[in-house]
Amino acid sequence: MNNRKKPETEISNPARRKLLAGGLAASGAAAALAIGGRQAAAAAPDPAITKIQDWNRYLGDGVDERPYGFPSEHEKEVVRRSVSWLTADPKSSVNFTPLHELDGIITPNGLCFERHHGGIADIDPAQHRLMINGMVDTPLVFTMEDLKRFPRENRVYFLECAANSGMEWRGAQLNGCQYTHGMVHNVMYTGVPLKHILNEAGIKSGGKWILPEGADASGMTRSIPLEKALDDCLVAFKMNGEALRPEQGYPVRLVVPGWEGNMWVKWLRRIEIGDQPWQMREETSKYTDLMEDGKARRFTWTMDVKSVITNPSPQAPITHGKGQTVVTGVAWSGHGKIKRVDVSIDGGRNWETARLDGPSLSKSLHRFYHDFNWDGSELLLQSRAIDEAGNIQPTKNELRAARGQNSIYHNNGIQTWHVKADGSAENVEVS
Amino acid sequence: MSKFRNLAVVAAVVMSAGIAPALAQDVGAGKKLFKKCVACHAVGPDARNKVGPQLNDLFGRSAGSIEKFKYSKAMKAAAEKGLVWTDDTVAELITKPRKFIKGTKMAFGGLKKEKDRNNIIAYLKTFSTGSETADAAKTKTDDQPEKAATTVTAAPSSRNLPIPQHGVFHLGRKALPEEVNAWDIDIRADGAGLPPGRGTVADGEPLFAENCASCHGDFGEGVDRWPVLAGGHDTLKEDRPVKTIGSYWPYLSTVFDYVRRAMPFGDARSLSDDDVYALTAYLLYVNDIVTDEEFELSRDNFSDIRLPNEANFTADTRKDEPHYAKNSEACMSDCKPGPVKVIMRARVLDVTPEGDDGEGAGPVD
């Protein structure tokens, strides 16, 4: 039924990488020709109109050909991709959301980036349990059926890996917003407010922290302050209306709005309440931010204000030549809603305020557009987000001045794409 | 409906559920016998601690776990070793309390006859909501027992049971101590949660070679992109810091916890606690934090060991950075002195991260 070929999802061979990068620009130019570039007048009738197409004459597939639908075969390049040389093993690795292929604010379930520390746990929901223990009046065990009897909420939140853009601390490295910014996705979750579940067990006075734990082979654990747990965390079992995908924590995951993705424990099986943080591996040896002076910040939970232009970008060159052009991208902040996004076409010297469109929700992706008439000259494209708390997205050099280049995590600096006259784009840094 | 009514059916249920010991149990006889106990122990809706702790929900409960009751040192010690009250342990206790728990405050001589013990246990179980006996008894007391019997096909364990009393929505069920013990294996920085056990550097070395060295190298130096575990001292301010247990990690408890929960990669939870102590000791050794190959790590000396970089972790101070200073306005025009120049280009995807930057999982971890 699904005879789509598995696309190349890994960039591993340096020679191939070069080829691919060159090929992107070339195919962009070819596309521009094929589509016609600037069409002031048609020289000859367009066969796409004058010829009767097969799909117009013959019957298509019936309703049950795709009991669970999948995208058109013409969209087969729209997939998550990984960079094999980043990690030691695909079981503890990451791939990236193809931001440049998406629009609006919702990330389709099959394209949400993946990050696992012990592979994808394959869990029979009938055998899954959620335990609440520690400083509670009554330690409890819930089945999935039990969880679905609590009052539910629907909320749209972005999830960003703390290491998103982490490869760019030392300078421009990866050509494509999928690789530089693709460790983010935005999903509508259906779930139970965590406070309902914790209150069911009864939190003892003195309880100040929770330790969510995953059922996967890494036994993922993170310490989270109780205040956050009782504020807006969800125990979610649906994403964008359907069951969580296995790679996103099926059958149930924690949602920790605005905070780094590692804390959103997938395959959630236990939450312990305690009076101090545990200092687990993922909050000491990892997900701590090493500063230039050799000291390291810990518990850097919130994802700061950030944005990126997704089109044009290195994987999505301008193919139509000069004239009316849509520049678009996404912006988000762990501090709340995005108040404003500015776009610069001259490397941050002058700015214009972009148009936000679509739902504006707290701790969710926002979509912005900058519609302008491209004169065909080279562009140094940047976007700069401002959140409702007044935080302005910093430049990469401002971040480096404050932190050095070894902090790996929380790089929310302004991204620059160099768009050339042929419409191709490259990841650059500017003066 | 009283939750304690219709107790006579319990014996039959216990028999059919196969939980019961060899002899039949008689709740009524147990109730009578319990008069020997009421001077010290209470049961029922208003039960409070007296000379002894109240005995509601006894079965499945950890010994020494009633808050506010002052247990003997002996009982606390037994509790620490994981004593949980079950049919068998209660039977053993009431056979001769001071033999079972030497030093207990329980001044009761004991019940010599097995039948008496079984009857008391049957009676006490009618006050244990977590016990299958009590739940089963309550199911049987349902007003429509036959209907209950015919509708349980989908989820026999959850249908038509009485609604639990905990919480607001009364969802979920009480976790048994054995269940909590099976999952609650986390170790905190102060050593809370460490299991009994011990292991030396010398014990750890062959274990490391067998289970860990294929990825981490014989001495924790790391193979390919796998994490480097040792060395890297004084590199944190360098261009390419090497973040290891010795050079970076703040707490030893993290090593024990992580190895026990997630290592070896692909065969988690396969090491014994002694193995984990030995491997942790070996990792201290390859990081020069202990120097004696005979050094033995155990729960007793674990918290004496501090890792060198502990003091170098600080709070999140991002909001104090100049670019987040309040009241700043975003510049809109002529924000840079002259035309902007490109100063660095992506090296077009052929940047292979250097192999020596410390975190095998590279910058995305």
Short mmCIF file of N, CA and C in Angstrom, two decimals, chain B residues 133-202:
data_model
loop_
_atom_site.label_atom_id
_atom_site.label_comp_id
_atom_site.label_asym_id
_atom_site.label_seq_id
_atom_site.Cartn_x
_atom_site.Cartn_y
_atom_site.Cartn_z
N THR B 133 -8.35 -10.01 50.18
CA THR B 133 -9.42 -10.63 50.95
C THR B 133 -10.52 -9.64 51.24
N ALA B 134 -10.09 -8.48 51.75
CA ALA B 134 -11.08 -7.48 52.10
C ALA B 134 -11.82 -7.00 50.86
N ASP B 135 -11.06 -6.74 49.78
CA ASP B 135 -11.71 -6.29 48.55
C ASP B 135 -12.70 -7.33 48.05
N ALA B 136 -12.25 -8.56 48.07
CA ALA B 136 -13.12 -9.64 47.60
C ALA B 136 -14.35 -9.72 48.49
N ALA B 137 -14.13 -9.56 49.78
CA ALA B 137 -15.26 -9.62 50.69
C ALA B 137 -16.25 -8.53 50.36
N LYS B 138 -15.72 -7.36 50.06
CA LYS B 138 -16.61 -6.25 49.77
C LYS B 138 -17.33 -6.45 48.45
N THR B 139 -16.62 -7.04 47.49
CA THR B 139 -17.29 -7.33 46.24
C THR B 139 -18.48 -8.25 46.49
N LYS B 140 -18.24 -9.21 47.33
CA LYS B 140 -19.30 -10.16 47.61
C LYS B 140 -20.47 -9.51 48.36
N THR B 141 -20.18 -8.43 49.06
CA THR B 141 -21.27 -7.80 49.79
C THR B 141 -22.03 -6.82 48.91
N ASP B 142 -21.61 -6.70 47.66
CA ASP B 142 -22.32 -5.83 46.74
C ASP B 142 -23.79 -6.26 46.69
N ASP B 143 -24.66 -5.28 46.50
CA ASP B 143 -26.09 -5.57 46.50
C ASP B 143 -26.48 -6.51 45.36
N GLN B 144 -25.71 -6.49 44.28
CA GLN B 144 -26.06 -7.36 43.16
C GLN B 144 -24.88 -8.27 42.85
N PRO B 145 -24.64 -9.21 43.69
CA PRO B 145 -23.45 -10.04 43.52
C PRO B 145 -23.44 -10.78 42.19
N GLU B 146 -24.61 -11.20 41.72
CA GLU B 146 -24.63 -11.97 40.48
C GLU B 146 -24.25 -11.11 39.29
N LYS B 147 -24.76 -9.91 39.31
CA LYS B 147 -24.42 -9.00 38.23
C LYS B 147 -22.91 -8.75 38.23
N ALA B 148 -22.40 -8.57 39.42
CA ALA B 148 -20.96 -8.35 39.53
C ALA B 148 -20.21 -9.51 38.88
N ALA B 149 -20.71 -10.68 39.12
CA ALA B 149 -20.02 -11.86 38.60
C ALA B 149 -20.09 -11.91 37.07
N THR B 150 -21.16 -11.40 36.50
CA THR B 150 -21.28 -11.54 35.05
C THR B 150 -20.67 -10.37 34.28
N THR B 151 -20.37 -9.28 34.95
CA THR B 151 -19.86 -8.13 34.19
C THR B 151 -18.36 -7.96 34.33
N VAL B 152 -17.71 -8.90 34.95
CA VAL B 152 -16.29 -8.69 35.20
C VAL B 152 -15.38 -9.17 34.08
N THR B 153 -15.97 -9.62 32.98
CA THR B 153 -15.12 -10.23 31.96
C THR B 153 -14.04 -9.30 31.43
N ALA B 154 -14.37 -8.00 31.26
CA ALA B 154 -13.39 -7.10 30.66
C ALA B 154 -12.26 -6.77 31.62
N ALA B 155 -12.60 -6.45 32.83
CA ALA B 155 -11.57 -6.04 33.78
C ALA B 155 -11.95 -6.53 35.16
N PRO B 156 -11.72 -7.81 35.39
CA PRO B 156 -12.22 -8.43 36.61
C PRO B 156 -11.68 -7.76 37.87
N SER B 157 -10.49 -7.15 37.79
CA SER B 157 -9.92 -6.62 39.01
C SER B 157 -10.46 -5.24 39.34
N SER B 158 -11.10 -4.58 38.39
CA SER B 158 -11.44 -3.20 38.66
C SER B 158 -12.94 -2.91 38.70
N ARG B 159 -13.74 -3.83 38.24
CA ARG B 159 -15.16 -3.54 38.18
C ARG B 159 -15.85 -3.77 39.52
N ASN B 160 -16.74 -2.87 39.84
CA ASN B 160 -17.64 -3.06 40.98
C ASN B 160 -16.95 -3.17 42.32
N LEU B 161 -15.70 -2.73 42.38
CA LEU B 161 -15.06 -2.66 43.68
C LEU B 161 -15.55 -1.39 44.36
N PRO B 162 -15.48 -1.37 45.67
CA PRO B 162 -15.89 -0.15 46.34
C PRO B 162 -14.98 1.01 45.92
N ILE B 163 -15.52 2.21 45.95
CA ILE B 163 -14.72 3.38 45.59
C ILE B 163 -13.75 3.67 46.71
N PRO B 164 -12.45 3.80 46.39
CA PRO B 164 -11.47 4.06 47.45
C PRO B 164 -11.74 5.41 48.13
N GLN B 165 -11.18 5.57 49.29
CA GLN B 165 -11.47 6.77 50.08
C GLN B 165 -10.47 7.90 49.83
N HIS B 166 -9.30 7.59 49.21
CA HIS B 166 -8.27 8.63 49.11
C HIS B 166 -8.64 9.70 48.09
N GLY B 167 -8.04 10.87 48.27
CA GLY B 167 -8.06 11.90 47.26
C GLY B 167 -9.40 12.55 47.01
N VAL B 168 -9.50 13.20 45.85
CA VAL B 168 -10.69 13.98 45.49
C VAL B 168 -11.56 13.18 44.53
N PHE B 169 -10.91 12.55 43.57
CA PHE B 169 -11.66 11.81 42.55
C PHE B 169 -11.73 10.32 42.87
N HIS B 170 -11.01 9.90 43.90
CA HIS B 170 -11.00 8.50 44.33
C HIS B 170 -10.60 7.57 43.20
N LEU B 171 -9.55 7.97 42.47
CA LEU B 171 -9.07 7.15 41.36
C LEU B 171 -7.74 6.50 41.72
N GLY B 172 -7.45 5.41 41.04
CA GLY B 172 -6.22 4.67 41.34
C GLY B 172 -6.42 3.83 42.58
N ARG B 173 -5.37 3.10 42.92
CA ARG B 173 -5.42 2.29 44.13
C ARG B 173 -4.13 2.46 44.90
N LYS B 174 -4.15 2.03 46.13
CA LYS B 174 -2.98 2.14 46.98
C LYS B 174 -1.83 1.29 46.42
N ALA B 175 -0.64 1.87 46.35
CA ALA B 175 0.53 1.11 45.91
C ALA B 175 1.00 0.23 47.06
N LEU B 176 1.30 -1.02 46.77
CA LEU B 176 1.82 -1.92 47.81
C LEU B 176 3.30 -1.61 48.05
N PRO B 177 3.77 -1.82 49.26
CA PRO B 177 5.19 -1.55 49.55
C PRO B 177 6.13 -2.31 48.61
N GLU B 178 5.76 -3.54 48.26
CA GLU B 178 6.63 -4.31 47.35
C GLU B 178 6.71 -3.61 46.00
N GLU B 179 5.61 -2.99 45.58
CA GLU B 179 5.59 -2.31 44.28
C GLU B 179 6.45 -1.05 44.33
N VAL B 180 6.29 -0.30 45.42
CA VAL B 180 7.12 0.91 45.56
C VAL B 180 8.60 0.51 45.59
N ASN B 181 8.91 -0.53 46.35
CA ASN B 181 10.31 -0.97 46.44
C ASN B 181 10.87 -1.39 45.09
N ALA B 182 10.00 -1.99 44.26
CA ALA B 182 10.48 -2.47 42.96
C ALA B 182 10.88 -1.32 42.04
N TRP B 183 10.20 -0.19 42.15
CA TRP B 183 10.47 0.92 41.22
C TRP B 183 11.28 2.05 41.85
N ASP B 184 11.13 2.25 43.14
CA ASP B 184 11.79 3.41 43.75
C ASP B 184 13.24 3.07 44.05
N ILE B 185 14.09 3.24 43.02
CA ILE B 185 15.51 2.89 43.21
C ILE B 185 16.39 4.13 43.13
N ASP B 186 15.78 5.32 43.17
CA ASP B 186 16.62 6.51 42.97
C ASP B 186 17.46 6.80 44.21
N ILE B 187 18.65 7.33 43.92
CA ILE B 187 19.61 7.70 44.98
C ILE B 187 19.76 9.21 44.93
N ARG B 188 19.71 9.83 46.08
CA ARG B 188 19.83 11.28 46.12
C ARG B 188 21.25 11.68 46.47
N ALA B 189 21.57 12.96 46.26
CA ALA B 189 22.94 13.42 46.49
C ALA B 189 23.40 13.17 47.92
N ASP B 190 22.45 13.19 48.86
CA ASP B 190 22.83 12.95 50.27
C ASP B 190 22.92 11.46 50.59
N GLY B 191 22.80 10.61 49.58
CA GLY B 191 22.91 9.17 49.78
C GLY B 191 21.58 8.50 50.10
N ALA B 192 20.51 9.29 50.25
CA ALA B 192 19.21 8.69 50.55
C ALA B 192 18.85 7.71 49.43
N GLY B 193 18.45 6.52 49.82
CA GLY B 193 18.06 5.52 48.85
C GLY B 193 19.14 4.49 48.54
N LEU B 194 20.36 4.69 49.06
CA LEU B 194 21.41 3.70 48.79
C LEU B 194 21.03 2.35 49.38
N PRO B 195 21.20 1.29 48.61
CA PRO B 195 20.88 -0.04 49.12
C PRO B 195 22.06 -0.60 49.93
N PRO B 196 21.83 -1.64 50.71
CA PRO B 196 22.96 -2.31 51.34
C PRO B 196 23.87 -2.90 50.26
N GLY B 197 25.14 -3.08 50.58
CA GLY B 197 26.04 -3.68 49.60
C GLY B 197 27.42 -3.08 49.72
N ARG B 198 28.37 -3.67 48.96
CA ARG B 198 29.74 -3.20 49.03
C ARG B 198 30.53 -3.74 47.84
N GLY B 199 31.60 -3.06 47.51
CA GLY B 199 32.46 -3.56 46.45
C GLY B 199 33.75 -2.78 46.43
N THR B 200 34.85 -3.43 46.04
CA THR B 200 36.15 -2.78 46.03
C THR B 200 36.55 -2.39 44.61
N VAL B 201 37.58 -1.55 44.53
CA VAL B 201 38.16 -1.19 43.25
C VAL B 201 38.57 -2.45 42.50
N ALA B 202 39.22 -3.36 43.22
CA ALA B 202 39.69 -4.60 42.59
C ALA B 202 38.54 -5.44 42.07
#
